[in-house]
Every structure is written in structure tokens, then in C-alpha cells.
């Protein structure tokens, strides 16, 4: 088990379906691999850049059920992989990685994403690929809030507010704190931009 795993990666690891075969895009430091190895059958850790790939190879070399691959996105997704993780990237990159290989998702039971931007886009586009949100968790790390989203195969309709702010997220223990933070952040932006869209977002988040 990784000693220095971040809270964010720990939450992701805890959401991964047990006994699954995981394909982790952008595995980088290999912390997630170390954390989940004992609960999954197999983990394929993927990097598309040589530097991070070499670090990944070193950090996972003692994990017997971990395979490392230097390739792009879902290029080498196998028929036996049933869970995809794409974490620590912008939302539009995550959506591109998943959409480019949408024909390969038939055997996938779960997709876990942690997008650092454009999260509503991720909710919308991953749902279009035939998955629904089964759990969202807010994670606070170093004064930043992250939204970890687990999708399972199937379909659900969402309201605009659920797409914008998340599903069931108001029940998250960190939601009130996040809301205060987000209102203050948006007020700061509004004071400079005077953009009405910002005020509307503030009103929507206040109403939750
Ligand atoms: C910021 S790191 C995130 C690492 C880890 N997943 C996390 O959440 O802490 C993003 C990694 O994704 C890799 N990456 C970006 N696009 C990729 C792609 N299309 N295929 C494979 N890896 C990719 C980058 O090289 C980088 O190492």
C-alpha cells in the first residue's frame, strides 16, 4: 500500500470495484496502483510520456498484478478490463480520451474520473457514452476542492443543477464548506468582471 498517497487518490481507490481489472490512464507516479493492487485482480497503468512512464515503471516494479504501458489513452484497453480511471486532468482532455475510444467501452462496468476543470462537461459527456453517476465525493486537499465521480453502466436523466454542481453532492459532508468557498471565489471574480453569468451562478449555488 502506498505510504504517501493523497486523500484524492485514496478516495478514487476506495471507489474502484473490488476484484476488477483496472485501466488507469495517466498513472504518472503509480500511487493509485500501489494503493489498489491488493483489492483488484489486475491494474494496467498507462502513460503517454516517456518521463512519467519511466517513473511509473520504477514505482510499480514490485507490484505483481500491475502492467505498465507507454501508449495514448485507451489505445491498449483490453477486453478483460472492466474499470477505467482517468484522474488529475482537465475535463475536456478526459472527455477526449474516453470519446476517442467509445467503441471499446462495451465491457466497461465503471469509469472513475477526477477532472480539475470543466466538471459539468464531464458529467454530460460521460453520461452520453452510456454511463450514469452512481457516486460523487468532494475531496479537499491543500485548500483545493476536487470532485471524484464514479460512473456505472446505464442511463439516468439529470437536471441542469445536477449537471452543474453534481449528483447528491449537497449531502456530502464538505458541501457547505465548498459552497462558502465557491461563493467567495465567484464574488472575487464578479468584483472585477461584473459578468452577469457569475451572479447567476452565485444565485444557483446559494439556492442549493
Ligand atoms: C497530473 S497527472 C495525474 C496523475 C494521477 N492520475 C493523479 O491523479 O494524481 C496526468 C498524467 O496524465 C498523463 N496523460 C495525459 N494525457 C494522456 C493520454 N492521452 N494518455 C496517457 N496518459 C496521459 C500525463 O503524462 C500525466 O502524467
PDB file of N, CA and C and ligand atoms in Angstrom, residues 8-9 25-26 28-29 46-49 52 71-73 87-89 93 97, ligand 1:
ATOM      1  N   UNK A   8      -7.140  12.400  -2.256  1.00  0.00           N
ATOM      2  CA  UNK A   8      -7.895  12.322  -3.519  1.00  0.00           C
ATOM      3  C   UNK A   8      -7.732  10.934  -4.165  1.00  0.00           C
ATOM      4  N   UNK A   9      -6.491  10.458  -4.249  1.00  0.00           N
ATOM      5  CA  UNK A   9      -6.262   9.148  -4.874  1.00  0.00           C
ATOM      6  C   UNK A   9      -6.803   8.019  -3.997  1.00  0.00           C
ATOM      7  N   UNK A  25      -5.528   5.587 -16.873  1.00  0.00           N
ATOM      8  CA  UNK A  25      -4.911   6.459 -17.885  1.00  0.00           C
ATOM      9  C   UNK A  25      -4.219   7.635 -17.190  1.00  0.00           C
ATOM     10  N   UNK A  26      -2.943   7.815 -17.473  1.00  0.00           N
ATOM     11  CA  UNK A  26      -2.191   8.914 -16.852  1.00  0.00           C
ATOM     12  C   UNK A  26      -1.797   8.550 -15.432  1.00  0.00           C
ATOM     13  N   UNK A  28       1.094   8.109 -14.042  1.00  0.00           N
ATOM     14  CA  UNK A  28       2.165   9.003 -13.569  1.00  0.00           C
ATOM     15  C   UNK A  28       3.033   8.383 -12.462  1.00  0.00           C
ATOM     16  N   UNK A  29       2.833   8.793 -11.210  1.00  0.00           N
ATOM     17  CA  UNK A  29       3.658   8.350 -10.082  1.00  0.00           C
ATOM     18  C   UNK A  29       3.330   6.932  -9.603  1.00  0.00           C
ATOM     19  N   UNK A  46      -1.110   3.295 -17.413  1.00  0.00           N
ATOM     20  CA  UNK A  46      -0.772   3.813 -18.739  1.00  0.00           C
ATOM     21  C   UNK A  46      -0.229   5.238 -18.654  1.00  0.00           C
ATOM     22  N   UNK A  47       0.813   5.487 -19.398  1.00  0.00           N
ATOM     23  CA  UNK A  47       1.360   6.848 -19.549  1.00  0.00           C
ATOM     24  C   UNK A  47       1.664   7.101 -21.027  1.00  0.00           C
ATOM     25  N   UNK A  48       1.490   8.327 -21.461  1.00  0.00           N
ATOM     26  CA  UNK A  48       1.804   8.622 -22.870  1.00  0.00           C
ATOM     27  C   UNK A  48       3.103   9.434 -23.007  1.00  0.00           C
ATOM     28  N   UNK A  49       3.788   9.662 -21.885  1.00  0.00           N
ATOM     29  CA  UNK A  49       5.054  10.414 -21.971  1.00  0.00           C
ATOM     30  C   UNK A  49       6.172   9.604 -21.323  1.00  0.00           C
ATOM     31  N   UNK A  52       7.318  10.457 -17.293  1.00  0.00           N
ATOM     32  CA  UNK A  52       6.414   9.874 -16.295  1.00  0.00           C
ATOM     33  C   UNK A  52       6.335   8.349 -16.408  1.00  0.00           C
ATOM     34  N   UNK A  71       1.529   4.332 -23.886  1.00  0.00           N
ATOM     35  CA  UNK A  71       0.608   4.466 -25.030  1.00  0.00           C
ATOM     36  C   UNK A  71      -0.355   5.623 -24.762  1.00  0.00           C
ATOM     37  N   UNK A  72      -1.163   5.905 -25.759  1.00  0.00           N
ATOM     38  CA  UNK A  72      -2.071   7.044 -25.673  1.00  0.00           C
ATOM     39  C   UNK A  72      -3.470   6.614 -25.238  1.00  0.00           C
ATOM     40  N   UNK A  73      -3.944   7.170 -24.147  1.00  0.00           N
ATOM     41  CA  UNK A  73      -5.331   6.970 -23.712  1.00  0.00           C
ATOM     42  C   UNK A  73      -5.750   5.506 -23.653  1.00  0.00           C
ATOM     43  N   UNK A  87      -7.710  10.349 -13.978  1.00  0.00           N
ATOM     44  CA  UNK A  87      -7.697  11.311 -12.879  1.00  0.00           C
ATOM     45  C   UNK A  87      -6.595  12.341 -13.033  1.00  0.00           C
ATOM     46  N   UNK A  88      -6.883  13.532 -12.488  1.00  0.00           N
ATOM     47  CA  UNK A  88      -5.849  14.563 -12.416  1.00  0.00           C
ATOM     48  C   UNK A  88      -5.604  15.287 -13.722  1.00  0.00           C
ATOM     49  N   UNK A  89      -6.642  15.416 -14.526  1.00  0.00           N
ATOM     50  CA  UNK A  89      -6.506  16.151 -15.806  1.00  0.00           C
ATOM     51  C   UNK A  89      -7.703  17.088 -15.965  1.00  0.00           C
ATOM     52  N   UNK A  93      -9.906  17.119 -21.709  1.00  0.00           N
ATOM     53  CA  UNK A  93      -8.958  16.051 -22.058  1.00  0.00           C
ATOM     54  C   UNK A  93      -9.544  14.687 -21.667  1.00  0.00           C
ATOM     55  N   UNK A  97     -10.271  11.641 -24.258  1.00  0.00           N
ATOM     56  CA  UNK A  97      -9.673  10.303 -24.097  1.00  0.00           C
ATOM     57  C   UNK A  97     -10.770   9.230 -24.150  1.00  0.00           C
TER      58      UNK A  97
HETATM   59  C1  LIG B   1      -1.348  15.389 -13.483  1.00  0.00           C
HETATM   60  S1  LIG B   1      -1.012  13.734 -13.865  1.00  0.00           S
HETATM   61  C2  LIG B   1      -2.189  12.888 -12.894  1.00  0.00           C
HETATM   62  C3  LIG B   1      -1.605  11.652 -12.275  1.00  0.00           C
HETATM   63  C4  LIG B   1      -2.579  10.783 -11.484  1.00  0.00           C
HETATM   64  N1  LIG B   1      -3.555  10.197 -12.357  1.00  0.00           N
HETATM   65  C5  LIG B   1      -3.246  11.615 -10.414  1.00  0.00           C
HETATM   66  O1  LIG B   1      -4.466  11.818 -10.490  1.00  0.00           O
HETATM   67  O2  LIG B   1      -2.560  12.056  -9.464  1.00  0.00           O
HETATM   68  C6  LIG B   1      -1.651  13.493 -15.509  1.00  0.00           C
HETATM   69  C7  LIG B   1      -0.869  12.421 -16.254  1.00  0.00           C
HETATM   70  O3  LIG B   1      -1.619  12.031 -17.384  1.00  0.00           O
HETATM   71  C8  LIG B   1      -0.743  11.766 -18.447  1.00  0.00           C
HETATM   72  N2  LIG B   1      -1.537  11.832 -19.695  1.00  0.00           N
HETATM   73  C9  LIG B   1      -2.121  12.932 -20.239  1.00  0.00           C
HETATM   74  N3  LIG B   1      -2.778  12.594 -21.368  1.00  0.00           N
HETATM   75  C10 LIG B   1      -2.616  11.256 -21.535  1.00  0.00           C
HETATM   76  C11 LIG B   1      -3.060  10.320 -22.515  1.00  0.00           C
HETATM   77  N4  LIG B   1      -3.791  10.720 -23.563  1.00  0.00           N
HETATM   78  N5  LIG B   1      -2.707   9.023 -22.377  1.00  0.00           N
HETATM   79  C12 LIG B   1      -1.951   8.620 -21.328  1.00  0.00           C
HETATM   80  N6  LIG B   1      -1.513   9.450 -20.363  1.00  0.00           N
HETATM   81  C13 LIG B   1      -1.828  10.756 -20.464  1.00  0.00           C
HETATM   82  C14 LIG B   1       0.338  12.827 -18.289  1.00  0.00           C
HETATM   83  O4  LIG B   1       1.544  12.428 -18.897  1.00  0.00           O
HETATM   84  C15 LIG B   1       0.457  12.953 -16.769  1.00  0.00           C
HETATM   85  O5  LIG B   1       1.498  12.136 -16.266  1.00  0.00           O
END
